[in-house]
Structures are given as structure tokens and as C-alpha cells.
Short mmCIF file of C-alpha atoms (C1' of nucleotides) in Angstrom, two decimals:
data_model
loop_
_atom_site.label_atom_id
_atom_site.label_comp_id
_atom_site.label_asym_id
_atom_site.label_seq_id
_atom_site.Cartn_x
_atom_site.Cartn_y
_atom_site.Cartn_z
CA MET A 1 -5.58 28.32 -53.00
CA ALA A 2 -2.66 29.27 -50.88
CA GLN A 3 -1.21 26.35 -49.05
CA ARG A 4 -2.23 26.71 -45.43
CA PRO A 5 0.82 27.08 -43.17
CA SER A 6 -0.42 23.71 -41.86
CA ALA A 7 -4.06 22.86 -41.34
CA GLY A 8 -5.45 23.31 -37.83
CA MET A 9 -4.32 24.87 -34.60
CA THR A 10 -1.41 24.17 -32.37
CA ILE A 11 -2.22 23.16 -28.82
CA GLY A 12 -1.68 26.69 -27.57
CA ARG A 13 -4.25 28.19 -29.94
CA LEU A 14 -6.65 25.39 -29.22
CA ALA A 15 -6.35 26.04 -25.50
CA LYS A 16 -6.78 29.77 -25.91
CA ALA A 17 -9.81 29.32 -28.16
CA ALA A 18 -11.45 27.18 -25.50
CA GLY A 19 -10.36 29.41 -22.66
CA VAL A 20 -8.25 26.83 -20.87
CA GLY A 21 -4.55 26.36 -20.28
CA VAL A 22 -2.30 24.20 -22.42
CA GLU A 23 -1.67 21.98 -19.44
CA THR A 24 -5.37 21.44 -19.06
CA VAL A 25 -5.67 20.20 -22.63
CA ARG A 26 -2.82 17.78 -22.04
CA TYR A 27 -4.46 16.69 -18.83
CA TYR A 28 -7.71 15.90 -20.67
CA GLN A 29 -5.69 13.95 -23.20
CA ARG A 30 -4.09 11.95 -20.44
CA ARG A 31 -7.55 11.26 -19.01
CA GLY A 32 -8.71 10.08 -22.39
CA LEU A 33 -11.30 12.83 -22.83
CA LEU A 34 -9.59 14.34 -25.84
CA SER A 35 -7.75 12.53 -28.55
CA SER A 36 -4.21 13.52 -29.32
CA PRO A 37 -3.49 13.61 -33.05
CA VAL A 38 -0.43 11.71 -34.16
CA ARG A 39 2.62 13.87 -34.07
CA PRO A 40 4.17 14.29 -37.50
CA PRO A 41 7.79 13.15 -37.64
CA LEU A 42 8.83 16.75 -37.86
CA GLY A 43 6.86 19.47 -36.17
CA PHE A 44 3.95 19.97 -33.84
CA ARG A 45 0.56 18.39 -33.50
CA ARG A 46 -2.32 20.15 -35.24
CA TYR A 47 -5.87 20.22 -33.96
CA GLY A 48 -9.01 20.67 -36.04
CA SER A 49 -12.13 22.56 -35.02
CA ASP A 50 -13.76 19.23 -34.10
CA VAL A 51 -11.36 18.92 -31.19
CA LEU A 52 -12.12 22.49 -30.21
CA GLU A 53 -15.85 21.73 -30.20
CA ARG A 54 -15.26 18.70 -28.09
CA LEU A 55 -13.16 20.65 -25.64
CA ARG A 56 -15.90 23.26 -25.37
CA GLY A 57 -18.43 20.49 -24.82
CA ILE A 58 -16.36 19.13 -21.96
CA ARG A 59 -16.29 22.55 -20.31
CA ARG A 60 -20.02 22.96 -20.74
CA ALA A 61 -20.61 19.63 -19.10
CA GLN A 62 -18.28 20.61 -16.26
CA ARG A 63 -20.21 23.80 -15.71
CA ALA A 64 -23.33 21.67 -15.59
CA GLY A 65 -21.86 19.90 -12.61
CA PHE A 66 -20.49 16.75 -14.17
CA SER A 67 -17.12 15.49 -13.00
CA LEU A 68 -14.49 14.53 -15.54
CA ALA A 69 -15.16 10.89 -14.75
CA GLU A 70 -18.84 11.38 -15.52
CA ILE A 71 -18.00 13.23 -18.68
CA ALA A 72 -15.90 10.31 -19.77
CA VAL A 73 -18.99 8.14 -19.32
CA LEU A 74 -21.12 10.62 -21.27
CA LEU A 75 -18.64 10.53 -24.12
CA ARG A 76 -18.72 6.76 -24.11
CA LEU A 77 -22.53 6.79 -24.17
CA ASP A 78 -22.26 9.23 -27.02
CA ARG A 79 -20.12 6.87 -29.03
CA MET A 80 -22.66 4.15 -28.41
CA ARG A 81 -25.54 6.54 -29.11
CA ASP A 82 -27.03 5.52 -25.78
CA ARG A 83 -29.65 8.17 -25.09
CA HIS A 84 -31.12 6.26 -22.24
CA GLY A 85 -27.84 6.05 -20.36
CA ALA A 86 -27.22 9.75 -20.77
CA HIS A 87 -30.70 10.54 -19.54
CA GLN A 88 -30.24 8.39 -16.46
CA LEU A 89 -26.95 10.07 -15.68
CA ALA A 90 -28.61 13.48 -15.84
CA VAL A 91 -31.49 12.35 -13.65
CA ARG A 92 -29.10 11.05 -11.04
CA LYS A 93 -27.22 14.33 -11.21
CA ILE A 94 -30.42 16.23 -10.49
CA ALA A 95 -31.01 14.07 -7.45
CA ASP A 96 -27.47 14.84 -6.28
CA ILE A 97 -28.12 18.51 -6.70
CA ASP A 98 -31.37 18.29 -4.75
CA GLN A 99 -29.55 16.61 -1.91
CA GLN A 100 -26.89 19.31 -1.90
CA LEU A 101 -29.58 21.98 -1.93
CA ARG A 102 -31.26 20.45 1.09
CA VAL A 103 -28.02 20.34 3.02
CA LEU A 104 -27.07 23.89 2.13
CA CYS A 105 -30.49 25.25 3.06
CA GLU A 106 -30.33 23.57 6.43
CA LEU A 107 -26.85 24.96 6.94
CA ARG A 108 -27.95 28.41 6.03
CA ARG A 109 -30.83 28.27 8.43
CA MET A 110 -28.53 27.19 11.21
CA LEU A 111 -25.92 29.84 10.58
CA THR A 112 -28.52 32.55 10.24
CA GLN A 113 -30.04 31.63 13.57
CA LEU A 114 -26.62 31.79 15.09
CA THR A 115 -25.67 35.18 13.72
CA ASP A 116 -29.07 36.56 14.66
CA ALA A 117 -28.61 35.36 18.19
CA CYS A 118 -25.14 36.84 18.17
CA GLU A 119 -26.46 40.23 17.10
CA ARG A 120 -29.30 40.33 19.59
CA GLY A 121 -27.39 39.03 22.56
CA SER A 122 -25.73 41.26 25.09
CA SER A 123 -22.05 41.54 24.32
CA ARG A 124 -21.33 40.45 27.81
CA LEU A 125 -22.61 36.97 27.18
CA PRO A 126 -20.47 34.48 25.31
CA CYS A 127 -20.93 34.61 21.56
CA PRO A 128 -23.33 31.89 20.47
CA ILE A 129 -21.23 31.05 17.45
CA ILE A 130 -18.13 30.45 19.46
CA ASP A 131 -20.22 28.80 22.09
CA ARG A 132 -21.72 26.31 19.66
CA PHE A 133 -18.63 25.48 17.75
CA ALA A 134 -15.74 26.03 20.04
CA PRO A 135 -16.45 25.09 23.63
CA PRO A 136 -13.66 26.90 25.44
CA PRO A 137 -10.96 24.75 26.99
CA PRO A 138 -11.49 24.38 30.74
CA SER A 139 -8.78 26.93 31.56
CA MET B 1 -12.40 6.34 46.22
CA ALA B 2 -10.79 3.69 44.14
CA GLN B 3 -7.77 4.90 42.32
CA ARG B 4 -8.80 5.28 38.70
CA PRO B 5 -6.83 2.97 36.46
CA SER B 6 -5.49 6.27 35.08
CA ALA B 7 -7.59 9.37 34.67
CA GLY B 8 -9.04 10.04 31.22
CA MET B 9 -9.38 8.21 27.95
CA THR B 10 -6.86 6.80 25.59
CA ILE B 11 -6.91 8.16 22.08
CA GLY B 12 -8.93 5.22 20.84
CA ARG B 13 -11.74 5.80 23.33
CA LEU B 14 -11.66 9.52 22.67
CA ALA B 15 -12.01 8.91 18.96
CA LYS B 16 -14.82 6.45 19.40
CA ALA B 17 -16.68 8.77 21.77
CA ALA B 18 -16.53 11.51 19.15
CA GLY B 19 -17.33 9.18 16.29
CA VAL B 20 -14.10 9.71 14.39
CA GLY B 21 -11.06 7.58 13.65
CA VAL B 22 -7.88 7.59 15.69
CA GLU B 23 -6.01 8.89 12.67
CA THR B 24 -8.39 11.80 12.44
CA VAL B 25 -7.64 12.82 16.01
CA ARG B 26 -3.94 12.71 15.31
CA TYR B 27 -4.51 14.68 12.15
CA TYR B 28 -6.32 17.42 14.09
CA GLN B 29 -3.45 17.46 16.55
CA ARG B 30 -0.99 17.93 13.72
CA ARG B 31 -3.12 20.78 12.40
CA GLY B 32 -3.09 22.38 15.82
CA LEU B 33 -6.84 22.05 16.36
CA LEU B 34 -6.50 19.74 19.31
CA SER B 35 -3.83 19.78 21.95
CA SER B 36 -1.85 16.65 22.59
CA PRO B 37 -1.25 15.99 26.28
CA VAL B 38 2.33 15.32 27.26
CA ARG B 39 3.13 11.67 27.04
CA PRO B 40 4.10 10.21 30.41
CA PRO B 41 7.57 8.63 30.42
CA LEU B 42 5.91 5.27 30.57
CA GLY B 43 2.58 4.63 28.98
CA PHE B 44 0.00 6.27 26.77
CA ARG B 45 -1.45 9.73 26.60
CA ARG B 46 -4.70 10.34 28.47
CA TYR B 47 -7.43 12.70 27.34
CA GLY B 48 -9.96 14.46 29.54
CA SER B 49 -13.57 15.21 28.67
CA ASP B 50 -12.57 18.76 27.77
CA VAL B 51 -10.69 17.43 24.76
CA LEU B 52 -13.71 15.34 23.85
CA GLU B 53 -15.94 18.41 23.97
CA ARG B 54 -13.52 20.31 21.81
CA LEU B 55 -13.39 17.47 19.31
CA ARG B 56 -17.17 17.42 19.17
CA GLY B 57 -17.18 21.17 18.68
CA ILE B 58 -14.84 20.83 15.72
CA ARG B 59 -17.16 18.28 14.12
CA ARG B 60 -20.18 20.49 14.69
CA ALA B 61 -18.41 23.39 13.04
CA GLN B 62 -17.46 21.13 10.13
CA ARG B 63 -21.05 20.08 9.68
CA ALA B 64 -21.93 23.77 9.65
CA GLY B 65 -19.73 24.13 6.59
CA PHE B 66 -16.53 25.50 8.08
CA SER B 67 -13.24 24.18 6.77
CA LEU B 68 -10.57 23.07 9.22
CA ALA B 69 -8.63 26.24 8.41
CA GLU B 70 -11.66 28.32 9.31
CA ILE B 71 -12.19 26.33 12.47
CA ALA B 72 -8.62 27.06 13.45
CA VAL B 73 -9.46 30.75 13.08
CA LEU B 74 -12.64 30.33 15.13
CA LEU B 75 -10.65 28.67 17.89
CA ARG B 76 -8.17 31.52 17.85
CA LEU B 77 -11.00 34.05 18.05
CA ASP B 78 -12.34 32.03 20.91
CA ARG B 79 -9.10 32.30 22.80
CA MET B 80 -9.16 36.04 22.22
CA ARG B 81 -12.88 36.21 23.07
CA ASP B 82 -13.41 38.01 19.77
CA ARG B 83 -17.14 37.80 19.21
CA HIS B 84 -17.06 40.27 16.39
CA GLY B 85 -14.56 38.23 14.40
CA ALA B 86 -16.59 35.09 14.81
CA HIS B 87 -19.73 36.88 13.73
CA GLN B 88 -18.04 38.20 10.61
CA LEU B 89 -16.78 34.74 9.73
CA ALA B 90 -20.29 33.35 10.00
CA VAL B 91 -21.74 36.16 7.89
CA ARG B 92 -19.18 35.53 5.17
CA LYS B 93 -20.03 31.85 5.33
CA ILE B 94 -23.68 32.62 4.75
CA ALA B 95 -22.77 34.68 1.69
CA ASP B 96 -20.74 31.72 0.40
CA ILE B 97 -23.69 29.45 0.89
CA ASP B 98 -25.99 31.83 -0.93
CA GLN B 99 -23.64 31.88 -3.87
CA GLN B 100 -23.51 28.10 -3.94
CA LEU B 101 -27.29 27.96 -3.76
CA ARG B 102 -27.61 30.28 -6.74
CA VAL B 103 -25.23 28.18 -8.81
CA LEU B 104 -26.92 24.93 -7.89
CA CYS B 105 -30.38 26.26 -8.67
CA GLU B 106 -29.27 27.42 -12.07
CA LEU B 107 -27.68 24.03 -12.68
CA ARG B 108 -30.78 22.23 -11.66
CA ARG B 109 -32.91 24.33 -13.97
CA MET B 110 -30.59 23.59 -16.84
CA LEU B 111 -30.43 19.87 -16.28
CA THR B 112 -34.17 19.62 -15.80
CA GLN B 113 -34.79 21.36 -19.08
CA LEU B 114 -32.42 18.94 -20.71
CA THR B 115 -33.96 15.79 -19.33
CA ASP B 116 -37.44 17.06 -20.11
CA ALA B 117 -36.42 17.69 -23.68
CA CYS B 118 -34.88 14.24 -23.76
CA GLU B 119 -38.08 12.61 -22.57
CA ARG B 120 -40.35 14.47 -24.93
CA GLY B 121 -38.15 14.20 -27.99
CA SER B 122 -38.52 11.46 -30.54
CA SER B 123 -35.99 8.77 -29.90
CA ARG B 124 -34.84 9.13 -33.44
CA LEU B 125 -33.43 12.58 -32.82
CA PRO B 126 -30.10 12.94 -31.09
CA CYS B 127 -30.35 13.10 -27.32
CA PRO B 128 -30.27 16.73 -26.18
CA ILE B 129 -28.03 15.89 -23.25
CA ILE B 130 -25.40 14.28 -25.38
CA ASP B 131 -25.93 16.93 -27.97
CA ARG B 132 -25.31 19.77 -25.55
CA PHE B 133 -22.40 18.29 -23.78
CA ALA B 134 -20.67 15.97 -26.15
CA PRO B 135 -20.73 17.14 -29.76
CA PRO B 136 -19.84 13.96 -31.61
CA PRO B 137 -16.51 13.79 -33.39
CA PRO B 138 -17.00 14.57 -37.09
CA SER B 139 -16.43 11.02 -38.31
"C1'" DC C 1 3.56 -15.01 30.91
"C1'" DT C 2 1.63 -15.01 26.80
"C1'" DT C 3 -1.68 -13.17 23.70
"C1'" DG C 4 -4.13 -9.76 21.60
"C1'" DA C 5 -5.62 -5.19 21.44
"C1'" DC C 6 -4.20 -0.90 21.66
"C1'" DT C 7 -0.76 3.20 21.20
"C1'" DC C 8 3.07 5.79 19.18
"C1'" DC C 9 5.61 7.90 15.42
"C1'" DG C 10 6.75 8.83 10.87
"C1'" DT C 11 5.86 8.63 6.28
"C1'" DA C 12 3.28 7.90 2.19
"C1'" DC C 13 -0.85 7.59 -0.26
"C1'" DT C 14 -5.95 8.67 -1.77
"C1'" DG C 15 -9.14 11.51 -5.25
"C1'" DC C 16 -10.06 15.67 -7.70
"C1'" DG C 17 -8.74 18.88 -11.20
"C1'" DG C 18 -5.52 20.64 -12.49
"C1'" DT C 19 -0.59 23.62 -12.22
"C1'" DA C 20 4.55 24.02 -12.44
"C1'" DC C 21 8.80 23.08 -14.04
"C1'" DA C 22 12.99 21.20 -16.34
"C1'" DG C 23 15.39 20.32 -20.36
"C1'" DG C 24 15.00 19.67 -24.55
"C1'" DG C 25 13.06 20.46 -29.93
"C1'" DT C 26 10.76 23.46 -33.48
"C1'" DG C 27 8.37 27.39 -36.26
"C1'" DT C 28 8.33 31.87 -37.58
"C1'" DA C 29 9.45 36.76 -37.87
"C1'" DT C 30 13.07 39.96 -38.37
"C1'" DA D 1 20.97 33.67 -38.88
"C1'" DT D 2 19.24 34.50 -34.91
"C1'" DA D 3 15.99 35.62 -31.48
"C1'" DC D 4 12.08 34.32 -29.26
"C1'" DA D 5 7.82 32.24 -28.71
"C1'" DC D 6 5.98 28.22 -28.76
"C1'" DC D 7 5.74 22.92 -28.40
"C1'" DC D 8 7.04 18.17 -26.38
"C1'" DT D 9 7.83 14.75 -22.65
"C1'" DG D 10 8.08 13.48 -18.14
"C1'" DT D 11 7.68 14.22 -13.53
"C1'" DA D 12 6.47 16.54 -9.40
"C1'" DC D 13 3.51 19.33 -6.85
"C1'" DC D 14 -0.95 22.06 -4.99
"C1'" DG D 15 -5.01 22.05 -1.40
"C1'" DC D 16 -8.31 19.45 1.16
"C1'" DA D 17 -9.39 16.15 4.73
"C1'" DG D 18 -8.20 12.55 5.86
"C1'" DT D 19 -6.59 7.12 5.39
"C1'" DA D 20 -3.09 3.46 5.36
"C1'" DC D 21 0.82 1.28 6.79
"C1'" DG D 22 5.12 -0.35 9.00
"C1'" DG D 23 7.64 -1.37 12.97
"C1'" DA D 24 8.03 -0.73 17.45
"C1'" DG D 25 6.30 -0.17 22.39
"C1'" DT D 26 2.81 -0.99 26.15
"C1'" DC D 27 -1.22 -2.42 28.73
"C1'" DA D 28 -4.63 -5.66 30.48
"C1'" DA D 29 -6.93 -10.06 30.67
"C1'" DG D 30 -6.71 -14.92 30.88
#
DNA sequence: CTTGACTCCGTACTGCGGTACAGGGTGTAT
DNA sequence: ATACACCCTGTACCGCAGTACGGAGTCAAG
């Protein structure tokens, strides 16, 4: 049983293991998403694998479209074991996504129409894109 | 032919006609998207309907998903009558939108799976949403 | 001629999710 | 023992698209 050089990772290794920057870890600590172990009187803070798992969880939730503020709420619901709250949050998120999808589809339709018109039109006519979006100054 | 009280609108009327705030108009002027008429030695600036049309064009382009920086480019292309450039910009924008759509669809699929699992699961088991995103501290 | 609404100009602040940097202290390998 | 990489703390800054505010000037109606 060799004495470990000190149990746990330093912040740098933690960050690397989670694929984020050191500054990002500190930022999450400031936001209260990650706890910061007490600093020993001499030396650096050490982080256990639990913190690493948490950090990875935060990133997963981010990829799922939750903001850091929402993740803070999720973590709070977690501490309170509030399944219902978490479920509601996810359902609302899906509604958000649906709204965004609608807007983007409409946008795509509009832009596609425009580029199609631009391609078909005689090059002597004004470009429909410019025409729609940038009515020329009266000159 | 009554002498008009002074031709054109003040900035407040211009803003209201376009449905934006006065500060927004000034902001666009600072960004070089709208020209600012010379201020007469005494009195306020006056804006013609050409500026109003331009302002409306900027808002249309924004709604179509262009950033102000991109709109600045569009306006420059407009001045140069560069149809091809405008077309390319729009095509790139469509590719952006497609990428966003892909990401959002994947997200939606993932969240839906999660909420479904949450609804079906026994309430005694840990919530899959919390479980996925917020692995509880070891405690 | 006063009142109130508007304009002008400059600067600073918002929220989001970080990033950068300065000026120290510390751990570890050689 | 010394070099060098890493950590700590605090603060400032990034882009985006505005919004807010202070203190002054000006215009128009009553």
C-alpha cells in the first residue's frame, strides 16, 4: 500500500479528463455547479472521481440543450430527489426545441425560395436576395 | 403647398414606424448599417422614407437569420451590385440552418426518449433525466 | 412662456458562457 | 537546488444585439 502522492486529481487533470479548460471548471465553481474542495493549508486542491462524474454530467446536460442556469435547477431537483420537477423541465425543453424547429424550417423555406429565384432570374434583374433585404438607397 | 414643418421624420417617429427603439436606430448607425443625416446647426436630424425602408430591410434580413455583421456585408454587396456574393451568403446560411436542424432533431429525440422513460418507469427508481444528467454526489 | 415630450451624445451595463491575464505560491523531476 | 509546469486569486475582457442612463439642448402646444 504505497501512500498515494495525494488522493485525487488536481484541477488541471480534472479539466483534461472532462475535456474542458481549467478556467471552465473554476467558472462552474463560481456558478455553484461544482463544489470546490477545501484547500489544504499547504498545497493544491484535490478532486475525486465524483467531481469528475458531475462535471461530465454537466457537459452532457449542456449538449442536451440545457443552459447552465437550468442545469443548476436540475442539480437542485436532484438533491431533493424531485423526479417530477426534472420531468417538467425536460418537457418544457422539448417544447422550446419544437418552437425553434418551426422557426428554422420557415426560415429555410424562405431562404431557399430566394436563392432559387436568384438562380433562375436573368442576371440583368436585381438580385431577389438583395432586393428583399437591402432596398437600395435612393441614389 | 404648405411648407412642411420640416421634411422627414425625427428619429423617434422613424423608430416607431419600423417598430424598433430609438436606441436601436442609433446602434445601427454606430454599426454603420444606417446613415445618419447631418445635423442642422439648429434642431434635430430628419429622416426620409428611404432610411425607413432600409431599416425595415435590416429587420427583414434579421428575421431571415442574418446577423448584423452579415447584413453589413449584404449591404456592401448591394452597393457593389454583387448578386453572386449575396447568393453565396444565402446558400451558406441555408447550410448553417440545416446543421442547426440536425442538432435540434437529435436533441429532441434524446429528450423525448428520456421523458418517455421517466413516465414509464416506476417512481421508485431514480429518474432517468436526473440520472443521465446529474449523477448524484457519492454521499 | 412654461411645460412636457422629444433629441443628442457619450458611456456603461445586460446575459450567456466562458477566456485571458497578472502576480503570486507550490509540486515534482532532474 | 533549480527549473519548470502547474495551481491560486482576482479582475478584466470577448462577441452579440441591444438597453439604460445622465445631463444637456430643442421643439411644439397650451
